[in-house]
Amino acid sequence: MNVLVIDIGGTNVKMLASGQEAPRKFPSGPEMTPQQMVAGVLAATKDWEYGAISIGFPGPVLCGQPMTEPVNLGPGWMGFDFEAAFRLPVKVINDAAMQALGSYQEGKMLFLGLGTGLGAAVILNGTLEPLELGRFHYKKHTLEYYVGKQGLKRLGRKKWQRHVEYVVGRIIAALKPDDVVLGGGNVKKLTQLPPGTRAGDNANAFLGGFRLWQEEADGRPSFVAGGHQVIPTAAHREHKSGVGSPR
């Protein structure tokens, strides 16, 4: 089964399907509705073949549905029927959680995404839990006000990096993970990584989307992210490519 992975960001919508070597993208922005997203994806992938879809959504997701309207996109996402729009099976997951899923190796992993906002997720022994840390109060505003894209633009790289280092250090001290991955488009703006962290790869978002369908393709029950097991760790160590892995 070929899988199409859609990574919805505040700047671009990126897509990659099983067997394709290079992702495609088109601009998103603060006016984009889900209907416009679907139309853009269908137009951009009309020559690709796929039978299932994974969507990384920039906000909290519960039972496969967005729980809030995204801050950096247009309206209409809550309650939108993605399966009816695409006429295919669809799994929706928080975008940071999807990249975390693709970055996971073993043990307790903390993923922090430095992008338009601040994405976060924890995976413990294959069980994924998205975290909405970006809205947590920090100084006079929120975490993402200081470490997100607008914080970088407003503060400049040096001050922004100091906030990133402090915030990452405090989160690590609180959660005590075995592994810390910093992902998102702005991780490359760091002149050096905070202690105890490793840089992720944005391509891991696509790998995470493929992994959402891995168990089902292997003939085992598939689970929903958010407090449920999505990676059987023994199988994960053995299974490096599997369904949907880009070749």
mmCIF file of C-alpha atoms in Angstrom:
data_model
loop_
_atom_site.group_PDB
_atom_site.id
_atom_site.type_symbol
_atom_site.label_atom_id
_atom_site.label_comp_id
_atom_site.label_asym_id
_atom_site.label_seq_id
_atom_site.Cartn_x
_atom_site.Cartn_y
_atom_site.Cartn_z
ATOM 1 C CA MET A 1 0.000 0.000 0.000
ATOM 2 C CA ASN A 2 1.394 3.361 -1.035
ATOM 3 C CA VAL A 3 1.009 6.163 1.515
ATOM 4 C CA LEU A 4 0.916 9.914 0.926
ATOM 5 C CA VAL A 5 2.249 11.996 3.821
ATOM 6 C CA ILE A 6 1.144 15.634 4.097
ATOM 7 C CA ASP A 7 3.038 17.935 6.451
ATOM 8 C CA ILE A 8 1.013 21.133 6.980
ATOM 9 C CA GLY A 9 3.065 24.092 8.146
ATOM 10 C CA GLY A 10 2.428 27.776 8.619
ATOM 11 C CA THR A 11 4.555 28.581 5.558
ATOM 12 C CA ASN A 12 4.283 25.547 3.264
ATOM 13 C CA VAL A 13 2.399 22.299 2.770
ATOM 14 C CA LYS A 14 4.893 19.525 1.987
ATOM 15 C CA MET A 15 4.078 16.115 0.529
ATOM 16 C CA LEU A 16 5.842 12.826 -0.139
ATOM 17 C CA ALA A 17 4.436 9.487 -1.296
ATOM 18 C CA SER A 18 5.821 5.978 -1.075
ATOM 19 C CA GLY A 19 8.384 5.306 -3.764
ATOM 20 C CA GLN A 20 8.938 8.988 -4.571
ATOM 21 C CA GLU A 21 12.406 10.421 -4.047
ATOM 22 C CA ALA A 22 11.687 14.148 -3.705
ATOM 23 C CA PRO A 23 8.946 15.896 -1.714
ATOM 24 C CA ARG A 24 6.735 18.527 -3.279
ATOM 25 C CA LYS A 25 5.339 21.653 -1.671
ATOM 26 C CA PHE A 26 3.139 24.694 -2.131
ATOM 27 C CA PRO A 27 2.618 27.822 0.044
ATOM 28 C CA SER A 28 0.120 27.725 2.919
ATOM 29 C CA GLY A 29 -0.212 30.934 4.953
ATOM 30 C CA PRO A 30 -2.781 32.535 7.286
ATOM 31 C CA GLU A 31 -5.674 32.362 4.806
ATOM 32 C CA MET A 32 -5.436 28.701 3.782
ATOM 33 C CA THR A 33 -8.568 26.653 4.495
ATOM 34 C CA PRO A 34 -8.713 22.839 4.548
ATOM 35 C CA GLN A 35 -10.566 22.877 1.223
ATOM 36 C CA GLN A 36 -7.702 24.866 -0.328
ATOM 37 C CA MET A 37 -5.193 22.463 1.206
ATOM 38 C CA VAL A 38 -6.965 19.454 -0.295
ATOM 39 C CA ALA A 39 -7.191 21.100 -3.713
ATOM 40 C CA GLY A 40 -3.501 22.011 -3.594
ATOM 41 C CA VAL A 41 -2.457 18.495 -2.591
ATOM 42 C CA LEU A 42 -4.561 16.827 -5.279
ATOM 43 C CA ALA A 43 -3.158 19.150 -7.936
ATOM 44 C CA ALA A 44 0.446 18.676 -6.786
ATOM 45 C CA THR A 45 0.230 14.865 -6.578
ATOM 46 C CA LYS A 46 -1.983 14.062 -9.563
ATOM 47 C CA ASP A 47 0.726 11.834 -11.072
ATOM 48 C CA TRP A 48 1.395 9.922 -7.827
ATOM 49 C CA GLU A 49 -0.403 6.738 -6.814
ATOM 50 C CA TYR A 50 -1.383 6.185 -3.164
ATOM 51 C CA GLY A 51 -4.109 4.417 -1.230
ATOM 52 C CA ALA A 52 -3.872 6.028 2.223
ATOM 53 C CA ILE A 53 -2.906 9.396 3.673
ATOM 54 C CA SER A 54 -1.171 10.666 6.822
ATOM 55 C CA ILE A 55 -1.581 14.340 7.745
ATOM 56 C CA GLY A 56 0.632 16.264 10.165
ATOM 57 C CA PHE A 57 -1.550 19.088 11.534
ATOM 58 C CA PRO A 58 -0.103 22.179 13.295
ATOM 59 C CA GLY A 59 -2.179 21.964 16.457
ATOM 60 C CA PRO A 60 -3.693 19.541 18.965
ATOM 61 C CA VAL A 61 -5.431 16.470 17.543
ATOM 62 C CA LEU A 62 -7.872 14.168 19.331
ATOM 63 C CA CYS A 63 -9.270 10.965 17.810
ATOM 64 C CA GLY A 64 -7.953 11.954 14.409
ATOM 65 C CA GLN A 65 -9.578 15.406 14.397
ATOM 66 C CA PRO A 66 -8.124 18.899 14.982
ATOM 67 C CA MET A 67 -9.212 20.158 18.415
ATOM 68 C CA THR A 68 -8.670 23.864 17.643
ATOM 69 C CA GLU A 69 -8.349 26.156 14.671
ATOM 70 C CA PRO A 70 -4.654 26.618 13.825
ATOM 71 C CA VAL A 71 -3.128 29.983 14.695
ATOM 72 C CA ASN A 72 -1.181 30.321 11.444
ATOM 73 C CA LEU A 73 -3.781 29.076 8.936
ATOM 74 C CA GLY A 74 -7.296 29.983 7.809
ATOM 75 C CA PRO A 75 -10.575 28.759 9.393
ATOM 76 C CA GLY A 76 -12.610 25.567 8.987
ATOM 77 C CA TRP A 77 -10.247 22.838 10.225
ATOM 78 C CA MET A 78 -12.251 21.669 13.235
ATOM 79 C CA GLY A 79 -14.751 19.032 12.129
ATOM 80 C CA PHE A 80 -13.457 18.897 8.573
ATOM 81 C CA ASP A 81 -13.955 15.476 6.957
ATOM 82 C CA PHE A 82 -10.551 14.725 5.446
ATOM 83 C CA GLU A 83 -11.521 11.207 4.323
ATOM 84 C CA ALA A 84 -14.542 12.483 2.412
ATOM 85 C CA ALA A 85 -12.467 15.234 0.812
ATOM 86 C CA PHE A 86 -9.689 12.895 -0.341
ATOM 87 C CA ARG A 87 -11.954 9.834 -0.795
ATOM 88 C CA LEU A 88 -9.271 7.733 0.910
ATOM 89 C CA PRO A 89 -8.450 6.497 4.428
ATOM 90 C CA VAL A 90 -6.767 9.330 6.350
ATOM 91 C CA LYS A 91 -4.911 9.488 9.682
ATOM 92 C CA VAL A 92 -4.406 12.933 11.235
ATOM 93 C CA ILE A 93 -1.703 13.514 13.847
ATOM 94 C CA ASN A 94 -0.065 16.564 15.407
ATOM 95 C CA ASP A 95 2.783 17.702 13.130
ATOM 96 C CA ALA A 96 5.432 17.675 15.862
ATOM 97 C CA ALA A 97 4.280 14.206 16.901
ATOM 98 C CA MET A 98 4.639 12.997 13.326
ATOM 99 C CA GLN A 99 8.232 14.230 13.127
ATOM 100 C CA ALA A 100 8.904 12.769 16.561
ATOM 101 C CA LEU A 101 7.585 9.410 15.374
ATOM 102 C CA GLY A 102 10.033 9.483 12.486
ATOM 103 C CA SER A 103 12.933 10.478 14.772
ATOM 104 C CA TYR A 104 12.388 7.816 17.426
ATOM 105 C CA GLN A 105 15.063 5.217 18.186
ATOM 106 C CA GLU A 106 14.405 3.778 21.657
ATOM 107 C CA GLY A 107 13.736 4.588 25.322
ATOM 108 C CA LYS A 108 12.219 7.915 26.346
ATOM 109 C CA MET A 109 12.629 10.514 23.629
ATOM 110 C CA LEU A 110 11.693 14.197 23.818
ATOM 111 C CA PHE A 111 11.103 15.975 20.525
ATOM 112 C CA LEU A 112 11.015 19.780 20.295
ATOM 113 C CA GLY A 113 10.195 21.423 16.976
ATOM 114 C CA LEU A 114 11.559 24.910 16.364
ATOM 115 C CA GLY A 115 9.359 26.175 13.563
ATOM 116 C CA THR A 116 6.544 28.681 13.245
ATOM 117 C CA GLY A 117 5.743 27.907 16.872
ATOM 118 C CA LEU A 118 7.088 25.329 19.329
ATOM 119 C CA GLY A 119 6.054 21.738 18.701
ATOM 120 C CA ALA A 120 6.664 19.027 21.266
ATOM 121 C CA ALA A 121 6.101 15.331 21.838
ATOM 122 C CA VAL A 122 7.389 12.524 24.046
ATOM 123 C CA ILE A 123 7.756 8.883 23.043
ATOM 124 C CA LEU A 124 8.298 6.318 25.791
ATOM 125 C CA ASN A 125 8.969 2.738 24.692
ATOM 126 C CA GLY A 126 6.978 3.226 21.498
ATOM 127 C CA THR A 127 4.054 5.134 23.031
ATOM 128 C CA LEU A 128 3.599 8.623 21.621
ATOM 129 C CA GLU A 129 2.176 11.583 23.553
ATOM 130 C CA PRO A 130 1.984 15.006 21.847
ATOM 131 C CA LEU A 131 2.579 17.973 24.165
ATOM 132 C CA GLU A 132 1.168 21.469 23.647
ATOM 133 C CA LEU A 133 4.037 23.292 25.344
ATOM 134 C CA GLY A 134 4.118 26.270 23.009
ATOM 135 C CA ARG A 135 1.237 28.000 24.800
ATOM 136 C CA PHE A 136 2.786 27.605 28.256
ATOM 137 C CA HIS A 137 3.404 30.896 30.028
ATOM 138 C CA TYR A 138 7.018 32.105 29.866
ATOM 139 C CA LYS A 139 8.165 35.524 31.057
ATOM 140 C CA LYS A 140 5.475 37.976 29.882
ATOM 141 C CA HIS A 141 4.058 35.846 27.065
ATOM 142 C CA THR A 142 4.300 32.204 25.939
ATOM 143 C CA LEU A 143 7.143 29.852 25.067
ATOM 144 C CA GLU A 144 6.477 30.070 21.344
ATOM 145 C CA TYR A 145 6.390 33.890 21.511
ATOM 146 C CA TYR A 146 10.086 33.741 22.380
ATOM 147 C CA VAL A 147 11.370 30.611 20.628
ATOM 148 C CA GLY A 148 9.066 30.474 17.583
ATOM 149 C CA LYS A 149 9.569 32.066 14.179
ATOM 150 C CA GLN A 150 8.339 35.502 15.244
ATOM 151 C CA GLY A 151 10.597 35.420 18.288
ATOM 152 C CA LEU A 152 13.586 34.783 16.037
ATOM 153 C CA LYS A 153 12.617 37.696 13.815
ATOM 154 C CA ARG A 154 11.883 40.047 16.729
ATOM 155 C CA LEU A 155 14.819 39.198 18.994
ATOM 156 C CA GLY A 156 17.537 38.411 16.500
ATOM 157 C CA ARG A 157 19.416 35.129 16.320
ATOM 158 C CA LYS A 158 21.685 35.559 19.375
ATOM 159 C CA LYS A 159 18.938 36.481 21.864
ATOM 160 C CA TRP A 160 16.613 33.905 20.333
ATOM 161 C CA GLN A 161 19.239 31.204 20.781
ATOM 162 C CA ARG A 162 19.699 32.127 24.457
ATOM 163 C CA HIS A 163 15.950 31.682 25.004
ATOM 164 C CA VAL A 164 16.015 28.371 23.121
ATOM 165 C CA GLU A 165 18.902 27.081 25.223
ATOM 166 C CA TYR A 166 17.216 28.085 28.482
ATOM 167 C CA VAL A 167 13.802 26.686 27.539
ATOM 168 C CA VAL A 168 15.234 23.407 26.230
ATOM 169 C CA GLY A 169 17.319 22.997 29.386
ATOM 170 C CA ARG A 170 14.310 23.531 31.662
ATOM 171 C CA ILE A 171 12.138 21.081 29.725
ATOM 172 C CA ILE A 172 14.893 18.448 29.818
ATOM 173 C CA ALA A 173 15.283 18.954 33.581
ATOM 174 C CA ALA A 174 11.534 18.488 34.074
ATOM 175 C CA LEU A 175 10.983 15.442 31.814
ATOM 176 C CA LYS A 176 14.378 13.699 32.149
ATOM 177 C CA PRO A 177 14.384 12.012 28.709
ATOM 178 C CA ASP A 178 17.026 9.570 27.465
ATOM 179 C CA ASP A 179 17.191 11.231 24.062
ATOM 180 C CA VAL A 180 16.362 14.790 22.942
ATOM 181 C CA VAL A 181 15.759 15.672 19.303
ATOM 182 C CA LEU A 182 15.493 19.256 18.076
ATOM 183 C CA GLY A 183 13.657 19.490 14.771
ATOM 184 C CA GLY A 184 11.749 22.060 12.779
ATOM 185 C CA GLY A 185 12.931 24.486 10.153
ATOM 186 C CA ASN A 186 14.753 26.813 12.545
ATOM 187 C CA VAL A 187 17.034 24.273 14.205
ATOM 188 C CA LYS A 188 19.585 25.096 11.501
ATOM 189 C CA LYS A 189 19.702 28.680 12.826
ATOM 190 C CA LEU A 190 21.361 27.476 16.046
ATOM 191 C CA THR A 191 25.113 27.991 15.969
ATOM 192 C CA GLN A 192 25.465 25.092 18.395
ATOM 193 C CA LEU A 193 22.982 22.625 19.833
ATOM 194 C CA PRO A 194 22.025 22.791 23.512
ATOM 195 C CA PRO A 195 23.836 20.170 25.633
ATOM 196 C CA GLY A 196 22.374 16.680 25.473
ATOM 197 C CA THR A 197 20.446 17.209 22.227
ATOM 198 C CA ARG A 198 20.756 16.040 18.637
ATOM 199 C CA ALA A 199 19.464 17.676 15.480
ATOM 200 C CA GLY A 200 16.530 16.058 13.753
ATOM 201 C CA ASP A 201 15.794 16.049 10.058
ATOM 202 C CA ASN A 202 12.592 17.510 8.606
ATOM 203 C CA ALA A 203 12.449 14.438 6.361
ATOM 204 C CA ASN A 204 11.641 12.464 9.529
ATOM 205 C CA ALA A 205 8.141 13.942 9.392
ATOM 206 C CA PHE A 206 7.549 11.894 6.252
ATOM 207 C CA LEU A 207 9.015 8.774 7.864
ATOM 208 C CA GLY A 208 6.688 9.309 10.829
ATOM 209 C CA GLY A 209 3.711 9.539 8.492
ATOM 210 C CA PHE A 210 4.692 6.280 6.812
ATOM 211 C CA ARG A 211 5.073 4.601 10.218
ATOM 212 C CA LEU A 212 1.479 5.461 11.116
ATOM 213 C CA TRP A 213 0.369 2.855 8.572
ATOM 214 C CA GLN A 214 3.201 0.355 9.146
ATOM 215 C CA GLU A 215 1.438 -1.972 11.575
ATOM 216 C CA GLU A 216 -1.698 -2.147 9.458
ATOM 217 C CA ALA A 217 0.339 -3.087 6.394
ATOM 218 C CA ASP A 218 2.081 -5.785 8.403
ATOM 219 C CA GLY A 219 -1.304 -7.338 9.215
ATOM 220 C CA ARG A 220 -1.476 -6.172 12.839
ATOM 221 C CA PRO A 221 -3.829 -3.691 14.496
ATOM 222 C CA SER A 222 -2.994 -0.043 13.878
ATOM 223 C CA PHE A 223 -3.103 2.416 16.761
ATOM 224 C CA VAL A 224 -3.873 6.100 17.053
ATOM 225 C CA ALA A 225 -1.208 8.439 18.402
ATOM 226 C CA GLY A 226 -1.798 10.185 21.710
ATOM 227 C CA GLY A 227 -1.259 7.875 24.649
ATOM 228 C CA HIS A 228 -1.420 4.763 22.448
ATOM 229 C CA GLN A 229 1.342 2.520 21.213
ATOM 230 C CA VAL A 230 2.335 3.365 17.674
ATOM 231 C CA ILE A 231 5.756 1.693 17.458
ATOM 232 C CA PRO A 232 6.282 -1.868 18.692
ATOM 233 C CA THR A 233 9.919 -1.328 19.679
ATOM 234 C CA ALA A 234 11.228 -4.791 18.767
ATOM 235 C CA ALA A 235 9.665 -4.542 15.326
ATOM 236 C CA HIS A 236 10.957 -0.998 14.974
ATOM 237 C CA ARG A 237 14.547 -2.074 15.553
ATOM 238 C CA GLU A 238 14.245 -4.722 12.841
ATOM 239 C CA HIS A 239 12.033 -2.827 10.392
ATOM 240 C CA LYS A 240 14.087 -0.067 8.769
ATOM 241 C CA SER A 241 12.071 0.556 5.618
ATOM 242 C CA GLY A 242 8.691 -1.180 5.427
ATOM 243 C CA VAL A 243 5.521 0.166 3.843
ATOM 244 C CA GLY A 244 5.688 3.702 2.668
ATOM 245 C CA SER A 245 9.379 4.179 3.299
ATOM 246 C CA PRO A 246 10.795 6.413 0.576
ATOM 247 C CA ARG A 247 13.125 4.525 -1.725
#
